[in-house]
XYZ file of C-alpha atoms in Angstrom:
441
model
C 103.172 15.168 118.141
C 102.292 18.184 120.335
C 105.915 18.905 120.896
C 106.609 19.020 116.849
C 103.071 21.183 116.086
C 104.559 24.262 118.907
C 108.176 23.757 116.800
C 106.544 24.261 114.002
C 104.487 27.197 114.972
C 107.118 28.832 116.478
C 109.295 28.485 113.563
C 106.363 29.497 111.087
C 105.960 33.220 113.440
C 109.907 33.270 113.137
C 110.019 33.075 109.148
C 106.451 35.545 109.151
C 108.588 38.197 111.583
C 111.411 37.625 109.202
C 109.366 38.349 106.011
C 108.732 41.514 106.885
C 108.318 44.736 109.188
C 105.892 46.635 110.677
C 106.555 49.980 111.771
C 103.311 51.292 113.355
C 102.388 55.143 112.465
C 99.590 57.322 114.891
C 98.177 60.881 113.976
C 95.045 61.959 115.391
C 91.479 62.464 113.593
C 92.427 64.933 110.930
C 95.089 64.058 108.084
C 98.767 65.873 108.565
C 101.542 65.437 107.042
C 104.220 62.359 108.355
C 108.130 63.447 106.874
C 110.854 60.385 107.958
C 114.231 60.402 107.514
C 115.106 57.269 105.957
C 117.983 56.779 108.951
C 115.835 57.634 111.121
C 113.397 54.743 109.630
C 116.405 52.289 109.738
C 116.872 52.789 113.428
C 113.918 50.887 113.914
C 114.581 48.243 111.932
C 116.687 44.822 112.960
C 120.299 44.965 111.842
C 120.286 41.611 110.381
C 116.461 42.084 108.535
C 117.826 42.395 104.759
C 115.094 44.693 103.834
C 113.796 45.121 100.145
C 113.646 49.304 100.300
C 112.587 49.664 96.919
C 109.245 47.556 98.398
C 108.061 49.880 101.050
C 104.585 50.392 101.112
C 102.204 52.619 104.055
C 98.963 50.943 104.806
C 95.889 52.041 107.107
C 92.751 50.558 108.081
C 94.074 47.601 105.309
C 94.289 50.521 102.332
C 97.459 51.183 100.772
C 98.355 55.017 101.354
C 99.722 57.155 98.593
C 103.765 57.963 99.602
C 107.000 59.152 98.254
C 110.798 58.596 99.105
C 112.148 61.586 97.711
C 115.939 61.145 96.890
C 117.085 64.252 98.865
C 120.758 63.373 98.213
C 120.503 63.020 94.827
C 122.418 59.513 94.973
C 119.988 57.793 92.740
C 118.695 55.168 94.920
C 117.000 54.440 98.329
C 120.034 55.471 101.449
C 120.064 57.112 104.203
C 119.827 60.875 103.410
C 116.240 60.202 101.904
C 112.562 61.059 102.856
C 109.626 58.758 103.399
C 106.589 60.861 102.965
C 102.486 60.273 102.882
C 99.421 62.117 105.095
C 97.948 59.728 107.717
C 94.746 60.233 109.744
C 94.548 57.439 112.685
C 96.234 54.082 112.575
C 98.901 53.272 110.332
C 101.756 51.320 109.628
C 105.281 51.308 107.433
C 105.700 48.078 106.009
C 109.126 47.004 104.939
C 108.897 43.559 103.107
C 112.468 41.202 103.514
C 114.225 41.316 100.143
C 113.468 37.483 98.851
C 109.718 37.930 99.733
C 108.821 40.355 95.749
C 105.757 42.144 96.446
C 104.776 44.681 94.125
C 103.913 47.988 95.464
C 101.466 50.533 94.055
C 102.416 52.666 91.937
C 100.815 56.237 92.682
C 100.729 60.011 89.993
C 101.985 62.932 90.857
C 100.012 65.347 92.174
C 102.051 68.775 90.935
C 103.492 69.821 88.058
C 106.719 72.190 88.595
C 108.082 74.508 86.346
C 111.330 75.507 86.529
C 112.291 79.080 85.621
C 115.103 81.451 85.962
C 114.193 83.383 89.013
C 112.869 80.066 90.567
C 110.069 76.976 90.588
C 106.756 77.321 89.881
C 104.881 74.477 92.002
C 100.722 73.998 91.311
C 98.643 71.064 91.902
C 97.371 69.197 89.383
C 93.761 70.465 89.847
C 95.236 74.050 90.311
C 93.649 74.015 93.854
C 96.957 75.337 94.975
C 99.787 77.422 93.706
C 103.355 77.731 95.173
C 106.381 79.846 93.644
C 110.164 79.090 94.752
C 112.626 81.589 94.758
C 116.148 80.954 94.036
C 116.827 81.062 97.870
C 114.280 78.038 98.313
C 111.880 79.966 100.029
C 108.009 79.565 98.832
C 105.244 81.673 98.720
C 101.714 80.669 98.076
C 99.463 82.401 95.288
C 96.327 80.962 94.787
C 94.439 78.197 97.133
C 90.564 77.126 96.904
C 90.340 79.772 93.927
C 91.595 82.200 95.706
C 94.606 83.863 93.474
C 96.181 86.578 95.718
C 99.285 86.713 97.757
C 98.567 84.487 101.177
C 101.436 83.750 102.345
C 105.117 84.299 101.662
C 108.714 83.620 102.669
C 108.115 80.644 104.606
C 110.937 79.659 106.698
C 112.666 82.988 106.150
C 115.438 83.567 109.061
C 115.971 86.406 111.023
C 119.249 85.965 112.710
C 121.009 89.346 114.448
C 124.035 89.195 117.067
C 127.756 90.461 117.540
C 130.014 89.003 114.805
C 132.759 90.090 115.611
C 132.718 89.255 118.754
C 135.371 88.415 121.122
C 133.192 88.357 124.746
C 135.775 85.395 125.720
C 139.271 87.197 125.451
C 138.468 91.133 126.472
C 134.515 91.397 127.181
C 134.257 93.588 123.829
C 130.698 92.655 121.545
C 132.200 94.659 118.925
C 129.791 95.889 115.787
C 125.888 94.182 115.768
C 124.985 92.870 112.395
C 121.403 91.740 111.581
C 119.959 90.249 108.336
C 117.765 87.189 106.788
C 118.248 84.376 104.262
C 117.912 87.002 101.178
C 121.376 87.798 102.161
C 122.541 84.673 103.031
C 124.863 82.706 100.743
C 123.178 79.759 98.350
C 124.623 77.003 99.287
C 122.648 74.306 97.276
C 118.310 74.631 96.828
C 116.830 71.483 95.594
C 113.145 71.302 94.315
C 112.025 67.296 94.649
C 110.534 65.962 91.955
C 106.573 66.089 92.425
C 105.703 63.157 94.108
C 101.711 61.823 95.196
C 101.326 63.696 98.090
C 103.798 66.665 97.908
C 106.899 68.250 96.663
C 109.730 69.096 98.836
C 112.222 72.059 98.768
C 115.744 72.292 100.653
C 118.059 74.578 100.499
C 121.349 75.030 102.220
C 122.188 78.572 103.231
C 124.949 79.537 104.564
C 125.519 83.413 106.621
C 128.999 85.728 104.963
C 129.062 87.842 107.957
C 128.108 85.606 111.067
C 130.790 83.049 110.058
C 129.833 79.525 109.897
C 126.333 80.597 110.668
C 124.591 77.332 108.962
C 120.654 77.373 107.373
C 118.958 73.612 106.411
C 115.537 74.475 105.537
C 113.455 71.919 104.535
C 109.564 72.562 103.261
C 107.275 70.508 102.126
C 104.024 71.520 100.219
C 101.338 68.468 100.567
C 97.669 68.797 98.222
C 96.162 69.217 100.982
C 97.359 72.710 101.652
C 99.426 71.858 104.753
C 103.319 73.269 104.256
C 105.573 71.598 106.886
C 108.668 73.649 107.662
C 111.892 72.270 108.879
C 114.339 74.632 109.898
C 117.898 73.905 111.501
C 120.399 76.553 111.754
C 123.537 74.456 112.430
C 127.024 76.722 114.051
C 131.057 76.159 112.683
C 131.985 78.280 114.962
C 131.155 80.425 118.162
C 128.452 82.572 118.139
C 126.713 86.077 120.490
C 123.300 85.687 118.596
C 120.583 87.850 120.026
C 118.029 86.720 116.842
C 117.657 83.325 115.944
C 113.677 83.297 114.324
C 112.413 81.207 111.530
C 109.462 83.098 110.167
C 106.562 83.170 107.675
C 105.389 86.782 105.997
C 102.056 88.660 105.582
C 99.897 85.365 106.251
C 96.177 86.175 104.758
C 96.124 89.516 106.551
C 98.361 91.808 102.582
C 95.488 90.229 100.973
C 92.259 90.802 102.612
C 91.409 93.943 104.982
C 89.381 91.535 106.917
C 91.608 89.162 108.624
C 91.920 88.314 112.029
C 94.053 87.113 114.344
C 93.225 84.175 116.418
C 95.313 82.301 119.191
C 94.944 80.482 122.085
C 94.994 82.869 125.435
C 98.936 83.398 126.001
C 100.615 81.499 129.367
C 102.766 83.838 129.999
C 102.896 87.544 128.204
C 105.654 90.086 129.545
C 102.801 93.028 129.623
C 100.308 91.752 131.858
C 102.445 90.825 134.458
C 103.976 94.089 134.443
C 100.571 94.878 135.124
C 99.581 92.263 137.537
C 97.220 90.976 136.109
C 96.354 87.445 133.541
C 97.645 87.775 129.682
C 93.514 87.004 129.456
C 92.287 90.260 131.545
C 95.359 92.122 129.560
C 93.369 91.035 126.054
C 89.716 91.794 127.801
C 90.377 95.262 128.195
C 91.328 95.545 124.333
C 88.290 94.320 123.728
C 90.343 91.391 121.755
C 88.607 87.958 124.066
C 86.148 85.462 121.863
C 84.921 82.146 123.029
C 84.606 78.821 121.595
C 82.599 76.207 123.474
C 83.376 78.086 126.421
C 86.659 78.376 125.857
C 88.372 82.239 125.880
C 90.512 82.238 122.609
C 92.436 85.998 121.662
C 91.237 87.008 118.224
C 91.718 91.259 117.025
C 91.948 92.919 113.885
C 95.347 90.747 112.061
C 96.571 94.546 110.448
C 96.005 96.088 114.170
C 99.012 96.597 116.652
C 95.940 96.596 119.725
C 97.605 98.924 121.966
C 100.860 97.506 123.183
C 101.895 98.501 126.646
C 105.431 99.512 125.392
C 107.216 99.221 121.817
C 105.287 98.787 118.679
C 104.749 94.600 117.921
C 101.199 92.912 118.560
C 102.758 91.247 121.210
C 106.612 90.175 122.380
C 107.986 88.113 124.719
C 105.157 85.598 124.151
C 104.740 81.726 125.460
C 104.709 80.036 122.694
C 101.293 78.079 122.208
C 99.520 75.118 120.504
C 98.754 77.136 117.460
C 98.103 80.910 116.215
C 96.236 81.648 112.566
C 94.949 84.793 110.312
C 91.406 84.016 108.616
C 89.342 86.313 106.181
C 85.162 85.929 107.387
C 85.250 87.133 103.840
C 87.717 84.802 101.654
C 86.097 81.785 103.829
C 90.193 80.970 103.902
C 93.090 81.271 106.752
C 96.309 80.125 107.233
C 96.908 78.843 111.119
C 100.542 78.007 112.390
C 100.847 74.413 114.398
C 103.620 73.355 116.671
C 104.276 69.342 117.500
C 104.739 70.697 120.470
C 103.629 72.757 123.427
C 106.746 73.757 124.929
C 107.571 74.475 128.253
C 106.991 78.200 130.474
C 109.696 78.224 132.805
C 108.982 78.913 136.435
C 112.433 80.653 135.989
C 111.937 83.987 134.215
C 115.574 84.434 132.816
C 114.850 80.870 131.624
C 112.008 81.583 129.886
C 113.586 84.803 127.897
C 116.402 82.728 127.236
C 114.387 80.591 125.052
C 111.975 80.655 122.047
C 108.863 82.977 122.462
C 106.287 84.168 119.921
C 106.386 88.104 118.672
C 103.886 88.895 115.967
C 104.712 92.177 114.218
C 104.828 93.886 110.506
C 102.743 90.975 109.506
C 105.192 88.356 110.442
C 104.849 84.991 112.532
C 108.044 85.041 114.351
C 109.375 82.299 116.190
C 112.714 81.621 118.293
C 115.082 83.936 120.103
C 115.125 87.646 120.524
C 117.158 88.448 123.196
C 116.966 92.906 123.178
C 115.753 93.228 126.438
C 115.126 96.636 126.783
C 114.855 99.038 129.831
C 110.772 98.874 130.395
C 111.987 95.540 132.243
C 113.109 97.300 134.958
C 110.469 99.825 134.715
C 107.916 97.909 136.039
C 108.616 96.173 139.787
C 107.027 92.854 138.240
C 110.053 92.362 136.087
C 112.615 94.142 137.967
C 116.424 92.592 138.061
C 115.130 89.757 136.528
C 117.056 89.949 133.326
C 120.366 91.933 133.403
C 120.284 95.130 131.677
C 123.977 95.072 130.491
C 123.827 94.209 126.694
C 127.113 91.357 127.468
C 124.691 89.804 129.031
C 122.253 89.471 126.944
C 122.864 87.048 123.726
C 122.478 83.307 123.256
C 125.605 82.040 122.907
C 126.884 79.028 121.092
C 129.302 77.192 119.998
C 131.165 74.821 117.133
C 128.095 72.079 116.965
C 125.067 73.561 118.294
C 122.562 73.489 116.638
C 118.817 74.894 116.651
C 115.503 73.188 114.716
C 112.553 74.760 114.437
C 109.571 71.994 113.277
C 106.476 73.814 112.111
C 103.322 73.139 109.888
C 101.207 75.233 108.186
C 97.942 75.111 106.771
C 95.864 76.342 104.646
C 92.044 76.046 105.135
C 88.509 77.262 104.658
C 86.059 77.571 107.215
C 82.681 79.277 107.244
C 83.606 81.989 110.289
C 85.775 82.638 113.024
C 84.324 79.482 115.675
C 84.280 76.697 112.566
C 88.157 77.965 111.717
C 88.804 77.654 115.950
C 87.045 74.202 115.825
C 88.773 72.995 112.775
C 91.945 74.084 114.418
C 91.951 72.723 117.159
C 91.246 69.848 115.866
C 93.976 69.322 113.376
C 96.310 70.698 115.787
C 95.873 67.473 117.960
C 96.379 65.271 115.552
C 99.308 66.772 114.611
C 100.729 66.900 118.099
C 99.621 62.639 118.095
C 102.148 61.640 115.393
C 104.213 58.569 116.537
C 106.301 56.678 114.731
C 107.493 53.109 116.377
C 105.738 53.557 118.778
C-alpha cells in the first residue's frame, strides 16, 4: 500500500509538472518593463513539452498581470520572432499550460490609440496622459506627459555614426574620406508600429546606411502606459568597417522645454578631465559648484543647458564612465526624464581598453552612449594621460567585421517629482529595480 501511494504521488507530480511550465520573473520594488523575445522564452521550456502558447499568462501575487504578445514577424501566429511584454515589480511568473489543459486567459483592453498619418504615427494613451509621435524612420518623440504639452524627449534611439566608409586599411594602411551621419539619412528597410496593447505600443525599424555599406540599425522601442520607454538598439555589420563613432542617443530631454532644467547623475567613476588634473571626479565637479548630497551620497547636478567650463572642447562632459543613470529634471514643471542602464559597465584599469568601449557624452542637449574615438591632442598635453593612446588617426577606429553586432539596451523613464532630491530618490529605486530583472532564475 505504501509503495503504491509513493508511486501514485510521483506519477501525480509528473503529470502536474507536465501540465504547466512556470518561469519565474523577478524585478525590484518599483514597476519596470519586461520585454522577452519568444525565442528566448522557448529556450526555457523543455523540448518535449507540448505548450499551448495561446494560453500563456503572467501572474504576480496570485493575480493576473496585464500582458501582450506582439506579432513582430507579422505571420499571424505566436512564433519565435514575437515579443512578450508586461510591467512587473517584485516576484512574478510566466505560466505556459500544456496543450491539453484548455485554460482560459483573461483579456485585457488596449491602453493606447494609434493613428497613422502620411508622415508617421501618433500614439496616445486612452486617458491622454502620454502622447508620442513617430516619424517614418521609427524615431519617437514625447510631446505630452501628465498634462504638460511640450516637446519633452526627441529622436528616441537615433544613431550617430562616423568613420571611414572607403577604408582600405588592411590593404595599404589608408582610411580614405571621413563621413558622419545619423539615422535620419539611413535608408528605411522596414518600419512597423505594432497594434496597441494593454501595457505598451512597440515600434520596430530596420534601417541601413548607404554610405557605410553593410551597417544595419535594428531599433526596437516600447512605449509603456506608465511613462517608461524601453530602447533596444542593435547595430549589425555585414562587412568590414572602421568606425570612430557608434552611438545611441536621445535629444532635447526636458531642457528644451524648460529653462530651469537640471542635469543630475551619480558621480563618475572615471572622467578624463579629472585624471588630467590629478583630482577625483567628485573634486572636479566640486570646483564647479555642481555637487549635491542626497541621503549623504554625492551627486553631480548643474543647469542642463550649461557647458560647465569644460577643461577642453565644448561638451559638458566627454570621455566619462557610464553610470547607473542620468536625468534631466525641471523644478517648475516637476517632471523629468531619466536614462537608466540595465547594468553598470566595468571601468577597465587598462585606459586604452576603456576608451575603446562605450562611454558617456552630454553635449547639445543630447544623451549620447557608445564609442567615441576622436582622441584629441589634449591627451598628450597632460602628463597623466600622455601616451595612453596613439595619436595616429589610423590607429583610432574600432574595427568591425562581418557578423559583428553591438547592442545598447536603455530605459528612459518619464516621471513626476516635487524637487531634485525626491527625483534622485525615485530614480535610484527605479534603476535598482531595472537592474534586478531576472527571467528563469
